[in-house]
Amino acid sequence: MKIAKRGQWLQIAVPVEWSGLKIEDILKEKLHIPKSLLHEIRMNKGVKLNNDTLPWSNTVKTSDSLQIQLFVDEDYGLIPEYTDLNILYEDDHVLVVNKPANMDTHPTTEGQLGTLANAVAFHYQAQGIQTKVRHVHRLDQDTTGAILFAKDRLSSAVLDRMLERREIKRTYYALVHGIIKQKSGTIDASIGRDRHHPTRRRVSPSGQQAKTRFKVIEKLPSEQMTLIELQLETGRTHQIRVHMSHLGYPLVGDILYGGKEVFSRQALHAKYVQFPHPITNEVIQVEAPYMDVPPIFPQ
């Protein structure tokens, strides 16, 4: 599918498979525009076919140009602040950034600075883009790696739905204490709050369902550590840290869950993120290189 940003408008060259469809069917069934946004676009006459405003009951043909007013100006929702960003992938609709350690994903209090979202707002501002900063998922303050942002309202809605349906695949690398004998495994254990600690989570039958898959990448007998690859089937707070501690292999540096303070933080890195593009449906896979120097993981 050929798409282009033209000011506030997304321009789509109608592909062969859309020929004969009504404009409304394309908006609802092909682009998956949610009802609230669809209503707003309708009220603002935000759809054109070949630069003409036509009833949405009109059908399209191959090579027609469909225009949707998608890139309206919005408040960033936080204070832009310059921080050097390690950008892994960017187009008009999505942004993937490699988050460093000791940085929150987004502000948790009004006016907070120093977060990745503040830096993304500055990046948008420097590009002349006026849009709300929307993170699709988040990482703990001391976890590094790939974080996905949506740059427009439609991409945000579509990616949120993909996240719920587990269509966004996130792969983590972690260094844990102990030598894991099995090559791979699945941890299926519900996670809830720890009543005795304000920030800690624990495995609890009454908690939310949580599932983590892991695979051994490298055993380090001299350090009594194992490098593992993990994928989340769910996205609970501290899920990897809680599950690996519950299994008896806490993350190196994760003192909250039983790890030894070998490093100044838990040894956890979001290595890959893979997702269907919210507009074109093309599969995008992005790798986030380690940011620590010297690196805390074996190369």
Short mmCIF file of C-alpha atoms in Angstrom, two decimals, residues 140 142-143 175-177 200 238-245 249-268:
data_model
loop_
_atom_site.label_atom_id
_atom_site.label_comp_id
_atom_site.label_asym_id
_atom_site.label_seq_id
_atom_site.Cartn_x
_atom_site.Cartn_y
_atom_site.Cartn_z
CA ASP A 140 10.66 -0.17 34.33
CA ASP A 142 16.09 0.55 35.22
CA THR A 143 15.18 -1.71 32.29
CA LEU A 175 21.05 -12.29 33.08
CA VAL A 176 19.98 -14.41 36.06
CA HIS A 177 21.71 -15.96 39.06
CA ARG A 200 6.84 -5.11 45.08
CA HIS A 238 7.58 -6.54 37.03
CA GLN A 239 6.44 -9.76 35.35
CA ILE A 240 9.85 -11.09 34.27
CA ARG A 241 11.47 -10.11 37.56
CA VAL A 242 8.75 -11.75 39.65
CA HIS A 243 8.56 -14.92 37.55
CA MET A 244 12.30 -15.57 37.44
CA SER A 245 12.63 -14.93 41.17
CA TYR A 249 16.71 -17.58 39.33
CA PRO A 250 16.43 -13.88 40.27
CA LEU A 251 17.78 -11.29 37.86
CA VAL A 252 21.35 -10.20 38.48
CA GLY A 253 21.30 -6.80 40.19
CA ASP A 254 17.61 -7.00 41.10
CA ILE A 255 17.81 -6.62 44.87
CA LEU A 256 14.03 -6.08 45.15
CA TYR A 257 13.45 -9.68 44.09
CA GLY A 258 16.44 -11.46 45.58
CA GLY A 259 19.21 -10.67 43.13
CA LYS A 260 22.72 -9.70 44.21
CA GLU A 261 23.92 -6.17 43.62
CA VAL A 262 26.49 -7.12 40.97
CA PHE A 263 25.29 -4.21 38.83
CA SER A 264 23.57 -0.99 39.83
CA ARG A 265 20.30 -2.25 38.32
CA GLN A 266 18.52 -5.41 37.22
CA ALA A 267 20.13 -7.02 34.16
CA LEU A 268 17.10 -6.81 31.87
#
